[in-house]
CSV table of N, CA and C in Angstrom, one decimal:
chain,number,residue,atom,x,y,z
E,1,UNK,N,0.8,-1.2,0.0
E,1,UNK,CA,0.0,0.0,0.0
E,1,UNK,C,0.9,1.2,0.0
E,2,UNK,N,0.5,2.3,-0.7
E,2,UNK,CA,1.3,3.5,-0.8
E,2,UNK,C,1.3,4.3,0.5
E,3,UNK,N,2.0,5.3,0.5
E,3,UNK,CA,2.1,6.2,1.7
E,3,UNK,C,0.7,6.8,2.0
E,4,UNK,N,-0.1,7.0,1.0
E,4,UNK,CA,-1.4,7.5,1.2
E,4,UNK,C,-2.3,6.4,1.8
E,5,UNK,N,-2.8,6.6,3.0
E,5,UNK,CA,-3.6,5.5,3.6
E,5,UNK,C,-5.1,5.6,3.3
E,6,UNK,N,-5.5,6.5,2.5
E,6,UNK,CA,-6.9,6.6,2.1
E,6,UNK,C,-7.2,5.4,1.3
E,7,UNK,N,-8.3,4.7,1.6
E,7,UNK,CA,-8.7,3.5,0.8
E,7,UNK,C,-9.8,3.9,-0.2
E,8,UNK,N,-9.5,3.7,-1.5
E,8,UNK,CA,-10.5,4.1,-2.5
E,8,UNK,C,-11.8,3.4,-2.2
E,9,UNK,N,-12.9,4.0,-2.6
E,9,UNK,CA,-14.3,3.5,-2.3
E,9,UNK,C,-14.5,2.1,-2.7
E,10,UNK,N,-14.0,1.6,-3.8
E,10,UNK,CA,-14.4,0.3,-4.4
E,10,UNK,C,-13.2,-0.6,-4.4
E,11,UNK,N,-12.4,-0.7,-3.3
E,11,UNK,CA,-11.2,-1.5,-3.3
E,11,UNK,C,-11.2,-2.5,-2.2
E,12,UNK,N,-10.8,-3.7,-2.6
E,12,UNK,CA,-10.5,-4.8,-1.7
E,12,UNK,C,-9.2,-5.4,-2.1
E,13,UNK,N,-8.3,-5.5,-1.2
E,13,UNK,CA,-7.0,-6.1,-1.5
E,13,UNK,C,-6.8,-7.3,-0.6
E,14,UNK,N,-6.4,-8.4,-1.2
E,14,UNK,CA,-6.2,-9.7,-0.4
E,14,UNK,C,-4.7,-10.1,-0.4
E,15,UNK,N,-4.2,-10.4,0.7
E,15,UNK,CA,-2.8,-10.9,0.8
E,15,UNK,C,-2.9,-12.3,1.4
E,16,UNK,N,-2.5,-13.3,0.7
E,16,UNK,CA,-2.6,-14.7,1.2
E,16,UNK,C,-1.2,-15.2,1.6
E,17,UNK,N,-1.2,-15.9,2.8
E,17,UNK,CA,0.1,-16.5,3.2
E,17,UNK,C,-0.3,-17.8,3.9
E,18,UNK,N,0.7,-18.7,3.9
E,18,UNK,CA,0.6,-20.0,4.6
E,18,UNK,C,1.3,-19.9,5.9
E,19,UNK,N,0.5,-20.3,7.0
E,19,UNK,CA,1.1,-20.2,8.3
E,19,UNK,C,0.7,-21.4,9.2
E,20,UNK,N,1.6,-22.3,9.5
E,20,UNK,CA,1.4,-23.4,10.4
E,20,UNK,C,0.0,-24.1,10.2
E,21,UNK,N,-0.2,-24.7,9.1
E,21,UNK,CA,-1.4,-25.5,9.0
E,21,UNK,C,-2.6,-24.7,8.6
E,22,UNK,N,-2.5,-23.5,8.2
E,22,UNK,CA,-3.6,-22.7,7.8
E,22,UNK,C,-3.2,-21.8,6.7
E,23,UNK,N,-4.2,-21.3,5.9
E,23,UNK,CA,-4.0,-20.3,5.0
E,23,UNK,C,-4.6,-19.0,5.6
E,24,UNK,N,-3.8,-18.0,5.7
E,24,UNK,CA,-4.3,-16.7,6.2
E,24,UNK,C,-4.5,-15.7,5.1
E,25,UNK,N,-5.7,-15.1,5.0
E,25,UNK,CA,-6.0,-14.1,4.0
E,25,UNK,C,-6.3,-12.8,4.7
E,26,UNK,N,-5.3,-11.9,4.5
E,26,UNK,CA,-5.5,-10.5,5.1
E,26,UNK,C,-6.3,-9.7,4.1
E,27,UNK,N,-7.4,-9.2,4.6
E,27,UNK,CA,-8.3,-8.4,3.8
E,27,UNK,C,-8.1,-6.9,4.1
E,28,UNK,N,-7.9,-6.1,3.1
E,28,UNK,CA,-7.7,-4.7,3.3
E,28,UNK,C,-8.7,-3.9,2.4
E,29,UNK,N,-9.4,-3.0,2.9
E,29,UNK,CA,-10.3,-2.1,2.1
E,29,UNK,C,-11.8,-2.3,2.5
E,30,UNK,N,-12.6,-2.5,1.5
E,30,UNK,CA,-14.0,-2.6,1.7
E,30,UNK,C,-14.6,-3.8,1.1
E,31,UNK,N,-15.4,-4.5,1.9
E,31,UNK,CA,-16.1,-5.7,1.4
E,31,UNK,C,-17.5,-5.3,1.2
E,32,UNK,N,-17.8,-5.0,-0.1
E,32,UNK,CA,-19.1,-4.4,-0.4
E,32,UNK,C,-19.6,-5.1,-1.7
E,33,UNK,N,-20.7,-4.6,-2.2
E,33,UNK,CA,-21.3,-5.1,-3.4
E,33,UNK,C,-20.3,-5.1,-4.6
E,34,UNK,N,-19.5,-4.1,-4.6
E,34,UNK,CA,-18.5,-3.9,-5.7
E,34,UNK,C,-17.3,-4.9,-5.6
E,35,UNK,N,-17.0,-5.4,-4.4
E,35,UNK,CA,-15.8,-6.1,-4.2
E,35,UNK,C,-16.0,-7.5,-3.6
E,36,UNK,N,-17.2,-7.9,-3.3
E,36,UNK,CA,-17.4,-9.2,-2.6
E,36,UNK,C,-17.1,-10.4,-3.5
E,37,UNK,N,-17.2,-10.2,-4.8
E,37,UNK,CA,-16.9,-11.3,-5.8
E,37,UNK,C,-15.4,-11.6,-5.8
E,38,UNK,N,-14.6,-10.5,-5.5
E,38,UNK,CA,-13.1,-10.7,-5.4
E,38,UNK,C,-12.8,-11.7,-4.3
E,39,UNK,N,-13.4,-11.5,-3.1
E,39,UNK,CA,-13.2,-12.3,-2.0
E,39,UNK,C,-13.6,-13.8,-2.3
E,40,UNK,N,-14.8,-13.9,-2.8
E,40,UNK,CA,-15.3,-15.3,-3.1
E,40,UNK,C,-14.4,-16.0,-4.1
E,41,UNK,N,-14.0,-15.3,-5.2
E,41,UNK,CA,-13.2,-15.9,-6.2
E,41,UNK,C,-11.8,-16.3,-5.7
E,42,UNK,N,-11.2,-15.5,-4.8
E,42,UNK,CA,-9.9,-15.8,-4.3
E,42,UNK,C,-9.9,-16.8,-3.2
E,43,UNK,N,-10.9,-16.8,-2.4
E,43,UNK,CA,-10.9,-17.7,-1.2
E,43,UNK,C,-11.5,-19.1,-1.5
E,44,UNK,N,-12.5,-19.2,-2.3
E,44,UNK,CA,-13.1,-20.5,-2.5
E,44,UNK,C,-12.1,-21.6,-2.9
E,45,UNK,N,-11.2,-21.3,-3.9
E,45,UNK,CA,-10.2,-22.3,-4.2
E,45,UNK,C,-9.3,-22.8,-3.1
E,46,UNK,N,-9.1,-21.9,-2.1
E,46,UNK,CA,-8.2,-22.2,-1.0
E,46,UNK,C,-8.9,-23.3,0.0
E,47,UNK,N,-10.2,-23.4,-0.1
E,47,UNK,CA,-10.9,-24.3,0.8
E,47,UNK,C,-10.5,-25.7,0.6
E,48,UNK,N,-10.1,-26.1,-0.6
E,48,UNK,CA,-9.7,-27.5,-0.9
E,48,UNK,C,-8.3,-27.8,-0.5
E,49,UNK,N,-7.5,-26.7,-0.3
E,49,UNK,CA,-6.1,-26.9,-0.1
E,49,UNK,C,-5.7,-27.1,1.4
E,50,UNK,N,-6.4,-26.5,2.3
E,50,UNK,CA,-6.1,-26.5,3.7
E,50,UNK,C,-7.3,-26.8,4.5
E,51,UNK,N,-7.1,-27.3,5.7
E,51,UNK,CA,-8.2,-27.6,6.5
E,51,UNK,C,-8.7,-26.4,7.2
E,52,UNK,N,-7.9,-25.3,7.3
E,52,UNK,CA,-8.2,-24.1,8.0
E,52,UNK,C,-7.9,-22.9,7.2
E,53,UNK,N,-8.8,-22.0,6.9
E,53,UNK,CA,-8.6,-20.8,6.3
E,53,UNK,C,-9.0,-19.7,7.2
E,54,UNK,N,-8.2,-18.7,7.4
E,54,UNK,CA,-8.4,-17.6,8.4
E,54,UNK,C,-8.5,-16.3,7.6
E,55,UNK,N,-9.6,-15.6,7.8
E,55,UNK,CA,-9.7,-14.3,7.2
E,55,UNK,C,-9.4,-13.3,8.3
E,56,UNK,N,-8.3,-12.6,8.0
E,56,UNK,CA,-7.8,-11.5,9.0
E,56,UNK,C,-8.4,-10.2,8.5
E,57,UNK,N,-9.4,-9.7,9.3
E,57,UNK,CA,-10.1,-8.5,8.9
E,57,UNK,C,-9.6,-7.2,9.6
E,58,UNK,N,-8.3,-7.3,10.0
E,58,UNK,CA,-7.7,-6.1,10.7
E,58,UNK,C,-7.9,-4.8,9.9
E,59,UNK,N,-7.7,-4.9,8.6
E,59,UNK,CA,-7.7,-3.7,7.8
E,59,UNK,C,-8.9,-3.6,6.9
E,60,UNK,N,-10.0,-4.3,7.3
E,60,UNK,CA,-11.3,-4.1,6.6
E,60,UNK,C,-12.0,-2.9,7.2
E,61,UNK,N,-12.2,-1.9,6.3
E,61,UNK,CA,-12.7,-0.6,6.8
E,61,UNK,C,-14.2,-0.6,6.7
E,62,UNK,N,-14.9,-1.4,5.9
E,62,UNK,CA,-16.3,-1.4,5.7
E,62,UNK,C,-16.8,-2.7,5.2
E,63,UNK,N,-18.0,-3.1,5.6
E,63,UNK,CA,-18.7,-4.3,5.0
E,63,UNK,C,-20.2,-4.0,4.9
E,64,UNK,N,-20.8,-4.3,3.8
E,64,UNK,CA,-22.2,-4.1,3.6
E,64,UNK,C,-22.9,-5.5,3.6
E,65,UNK,N,-24.2,-5.6,3.3
E,65,UNK,CA,-24.9,-6.8,3.3
E,65,UNK,C,-24.4,-7.8,2.3
E,66,UNK,N,-23.9,-7.3,1.2
E,66,UNK,CA,-23.4,-8.2,0.1
E,66,UNK,C,-22.1,-8.9,0.6
E,67,UNK,N,-21.3,-8.1,1.3
E,67,UNK,CA,-20.1,-8.6,1.9
E,67,UNK,C,-20.4,-9.7,3.0
E,68,UNK,N,-21.4,-9.4,3.7
E,68,UNK,CA,-21.9,-10.3,4.8
E,68,UNK,C,-22.3,-11.6,4.1
E,69,UNK,N,-23.1,-11.5,3.0
E,69,UNK,CA,-23.5,-12.7,2.2
E,69,UNK,C,-22.3,-13.5,1.6
E,70,UNK,N,-21.2,-12.8,1.2
E,70,UNK,CA,-20.0,-13.4,0.8
E,70,UNK,C,-19.4,-14.3,1.9
E,71,UNK,N,-19.4,-13.7,3.1
E,71,UNK,CA,-18.8,-14.5,4.2
E,71,UNK,C,-19.6,-15.8,4.5
E,72,UNK,N,-21.0,-15.6,4.4
E,72,UNK,CA,-21.8,-16.8,4.7
E,72,UNK,C,-21.6,-17.8,3.6
E,73,UNK,N,-21.6,-17.3,2.3
E,73,UNK,CA,-21.3,-18.3,1.2
E,73,UNK,C,-20.0,-19.0,1.4
E,74,UNK,N,-19.0,-18.3,1.8
E,74,UNK,CA,-17.7,-19.0,2.0
E,74,UNK,C,-17.8,-20.0,3.2
E,75,UNK,N,-18.5,-19.6,4.2
E,75,UNK,CA,-18.7,-20.5,5.3
E,75,UNK,C,-19.4,-21.8,4.9
E,76,UNK,N,-20.4,-21.7,4.0
E,76,UNK,CA,-21.1,-22.9,3.5
E,76,UNK,C,-20.1,-23.7,2.6
E,77,UNK,N,-19.4,-23.1,1.8
E,77,UNK,CA,-18.4,-23.8,0.9
E,77,UNK,C,-17.4,-24.5,1.8
E,78,UNK,N,-16.9,-23.8,2.9
E,78,UNK,CA,-15.9,-24.4,3.7
E,78,UNK,C,-16.5,-25.7,4.4
E,79,UNK,N,-17.7,-25.6,4.9
E,79,UNK,CA,-18.3,-26.8,5.6
E,79,UNK,C,-18.4,-27.9,4.6
E,80,UNK,N,-18.9,-27.6,3.4
E,80,UNK,CA,-19.0,-28.7,2.4
E,80,UNK,C,-17.7,-29.3,2.0
E,81,UNK,N,-16.6,-28.5,2.1
E,81,UNK,CA,-15.3,-29.1,1.8
E,81,UNK,C,-14.6,-29.7,3.0
E,82,UNK,N,-15.3,-29.7,4.1
E,82,UNK,CA,-14.7,-30.2,5.3
E,82,UNK,C,-13.6,-29.3,5.9
E,83,UNK,N,-13.7,-28.0,5.6
E,83,UNK,CA,-12.7,-27.1,6.1
E,83,UNK,C,-13.3,-26.2,7.2
E,84,UNK,N,-12.4,-25.5,7.9
E,84,UNK,CA,-12.8,-24.6,9.0
E,84,UNK,C,-12.4,-23.2,8.4
E,85,UNK,N,-13.4,-22.3,8.5
E,85,UNK,CA,-13.2,-20.9,8.1
E,85,UNK,C,-13.3,-20.1,9.4
E,86,UNK,N,-12.3,-19.3,9.6
E,86,UNK,CA,-12.3,-18.4,10.8
E,86,UNK,C,-12.1,-17.0,10.4
E,87,UNK,N,-12.7,-16.1,11.3
E,87,UNK,CA,-12.5,-14.7,11.1
E,87,UNK,C,-11.8,-14.2,12.3
E,88,UNK,N,-10.8,-13.4,12.1
E,88,UNK,CA,-10.1,-12.8,13.3
E,88,UNK,C,-9.9,-11.3,13.1
E,89,UNK,N,-9.6,-10.6,14.2
E,89,UNK,CA,-9.4,-9.2,14.2
E,89,UNK,C,-10.5,-8.4,13.6
E,90,UNK,N,-11.7,-8.6,14.2
E,90,UNK,CA,-12.9,-7.8,13.8
E,90,UNK,C,-12.9,-6.5,14.5
E,91,UNK,N,-13.1,-5.5,13.7
E,91,UNK,CA,-13.3,-4.1,14.3
E,91,UNK,C,-14.6,-4.2,15.1
E,92,UNK,N,-14.8,-3.3,16.0
E,92,UNK,CA,-16.1,-3.2,16.7
E,92,UNK,C,-17.3,-3.1,15.8
E,93,UNK,N,-17.1,-2.3,14.7
E,93,UNK,CA,-18.2,-2.1,13.8
E,93,UNK,C,-18.5,-3.4,13.0
E,94,UNK,N,-17.5,-4.1,12.6
E,94,UNK,CA,-17.8,-5.4,11.9
E,94,UNK,C,-18.3,-6.4,12.8
E,95,UNK,N,-17.8,-6.5,14.0
E,95,UNK,CA,-18.3,-7.4,15.0
E,95,UNK,C,-19.8,-7.2,15.3
E,96,UNK,N,-20.1,-5.9,15.4
E,96,UNK,CA,-21.5,-5.5,15.7
E,96,UNK,C,-22.4,-6.0,14.6
E,97,UNK,N,-22.0,-5.8,13.3
E,97,UNK,CA,-22.8,-6.2,12.2
E,97,UNK,C,-23.0,-7.7,12.2
E,98,UNK,N,-21.9,-8.4,12.4
E,98,UNK,CA,-22.1,-9.9,12.5
E,98,UNK,C,-22.9,-10.3,13.7
E,99,UNK,N,-22.9,-9.6,14.8
E,99,UNK,CA,-23.7,-10.0,15.9
E,99,UNK,C,-25.1,-9.7,15.7
E,100,UNK,N,-25.4,-8.5,15.1
E,100,UNK,CA,-26.8,-8.1,14.9
E,100,UNK,C,-27.5,-9.1,14.0
E,101,UNK,N,-26.8,-9.7,13.1
E,101,UNK,CA,-27.4,-10.7,12.1
E,101,UNK,C,-27.2,-12.1,12.6
E,102,UNK,N,-26.7,-12.3,13.8
E,102,UNK,CA,-26.5,-13.6,14.4
E,102,UNK,C,-25.6,-14.5,13.5
E,103,UNK,N,-24.7,-13.9,12.8
E,103,UNK,CA,-23.8,-14.6,12.0
E,103,UNK,C,-22.4,-14.9,12.7
E,104,UNK,N,-22.2,-14.1,13.7
E,104,UNK,CA,-20.9,-14.2,14.4
E,104,UNK,C,-20.7,-15.6,15.0
E,105,UNK,N,-21.8,-16.3,15.4
E,105,UNK,CA,-21.7,-17.6,16.0
E,105,UNK,C,-21.3,-18.7,14.9
E,106,UNK,N,-21.4,-18.4,13.6
E,106,UNK,CA,-21.0,-19.4,12.6
E,106,UNK,C,-19.5,-19.6,12.6
E,107,UNK,N,-18.7,-18.6,12.9
E,107,UNK,CA,-17.3,-18.7,12.7
E,107,UNK,C,-16.6,-19.2,14.0
E,108,UNK,N,-15.6,-20.0,13.8
E,108,UNK,CA,-14.9,-20.6,15.0
E,108,UNK,C,-14.1,-19.6,15.8
E,109,UNK,N,-13.5,-18.7,15.2
E,109,UNK,CA,-12.7,-17.7,16.0
E,109,UNK,C,-13.0,-16.3,15.5
E,110,UNK,N,-13.4,-15.5,16.4
E,110,UNK,CA,-13.7,-14.1,16.1
E,110,UNK,C,-12.9,-13.3,17.2
E,111,UNK,N,-11.7,-13.5,17.3
E,111,UNK,CA,-10.9,-12.8,18.3
E,111,UNK,C,-9.8,-12.1,17.7
E,112,UNK,N,-8.8,-11.8,18.5
E,112,UNK,CA,-7.6,-11.1,18.1
E,112,UNK,C,-6.7,-12.0,17.4
E,113,UNK,N,-5.9,-11.5,16.5
E,113,UNK,CA,-4.9,-12.3,15.8
E,113,UNK,C,-4.0,-12.9,16.8
E,114,UNK,N,-3.8,-14.2,16.8
E,114,UNK,CA,-2.9,-14.8,17.7
E,114,UNK,C,-3.6,-15.6,18.8
E,115,UNK,N,-4.9,-15.3,19.1
E,115,UNK,CA,-5.5,-15.9,20.2
E,115,UNK,C,-5.7,-17.4,19.9
E,116,UNK,N,-6.1,-17.8,18.7
E,116,UNK,CA,-6.2,-19.2,18.2
E,116,UNK,C,-5.7,-19.2,16.8
E,117,UNK,N,-4.7,-18.5,16.5
E,117,UNK,CA,-4.2,-18.4,15.2
E,117,UNK,C,-3.0,-19.4,14.9
E,118,UNK,N,-2.8,-19.6,13.6
E,118,UNK,CA,-1.7,-20.5,13.3
E,118,UNK,C,-0.4,-19.8,13.7
């Protein structure tokens, strides 16, 4: 990311790394109607490669209902593949959105990075 920390309105950047038995996907930007397909396209193929995929949402600035739907879709795909999908480093705003919709309980880990991380 450049020195300018402003995140363009329709941007989602994913950085994937392998860490101790899991694939970690760091999400930066906005998970919205304009970008949710990026997340699904990049993460779905990972579900067959590892038993555990961790979405690190530390730098996720915004999520709308389409982004929420993308997470649920990935959760369903992970379960079908026999994988575990975890969310970590939720901002208070993202955690509140997941809690309000009762989706937070679907994910194994919704804590700080390192609490149950690879």
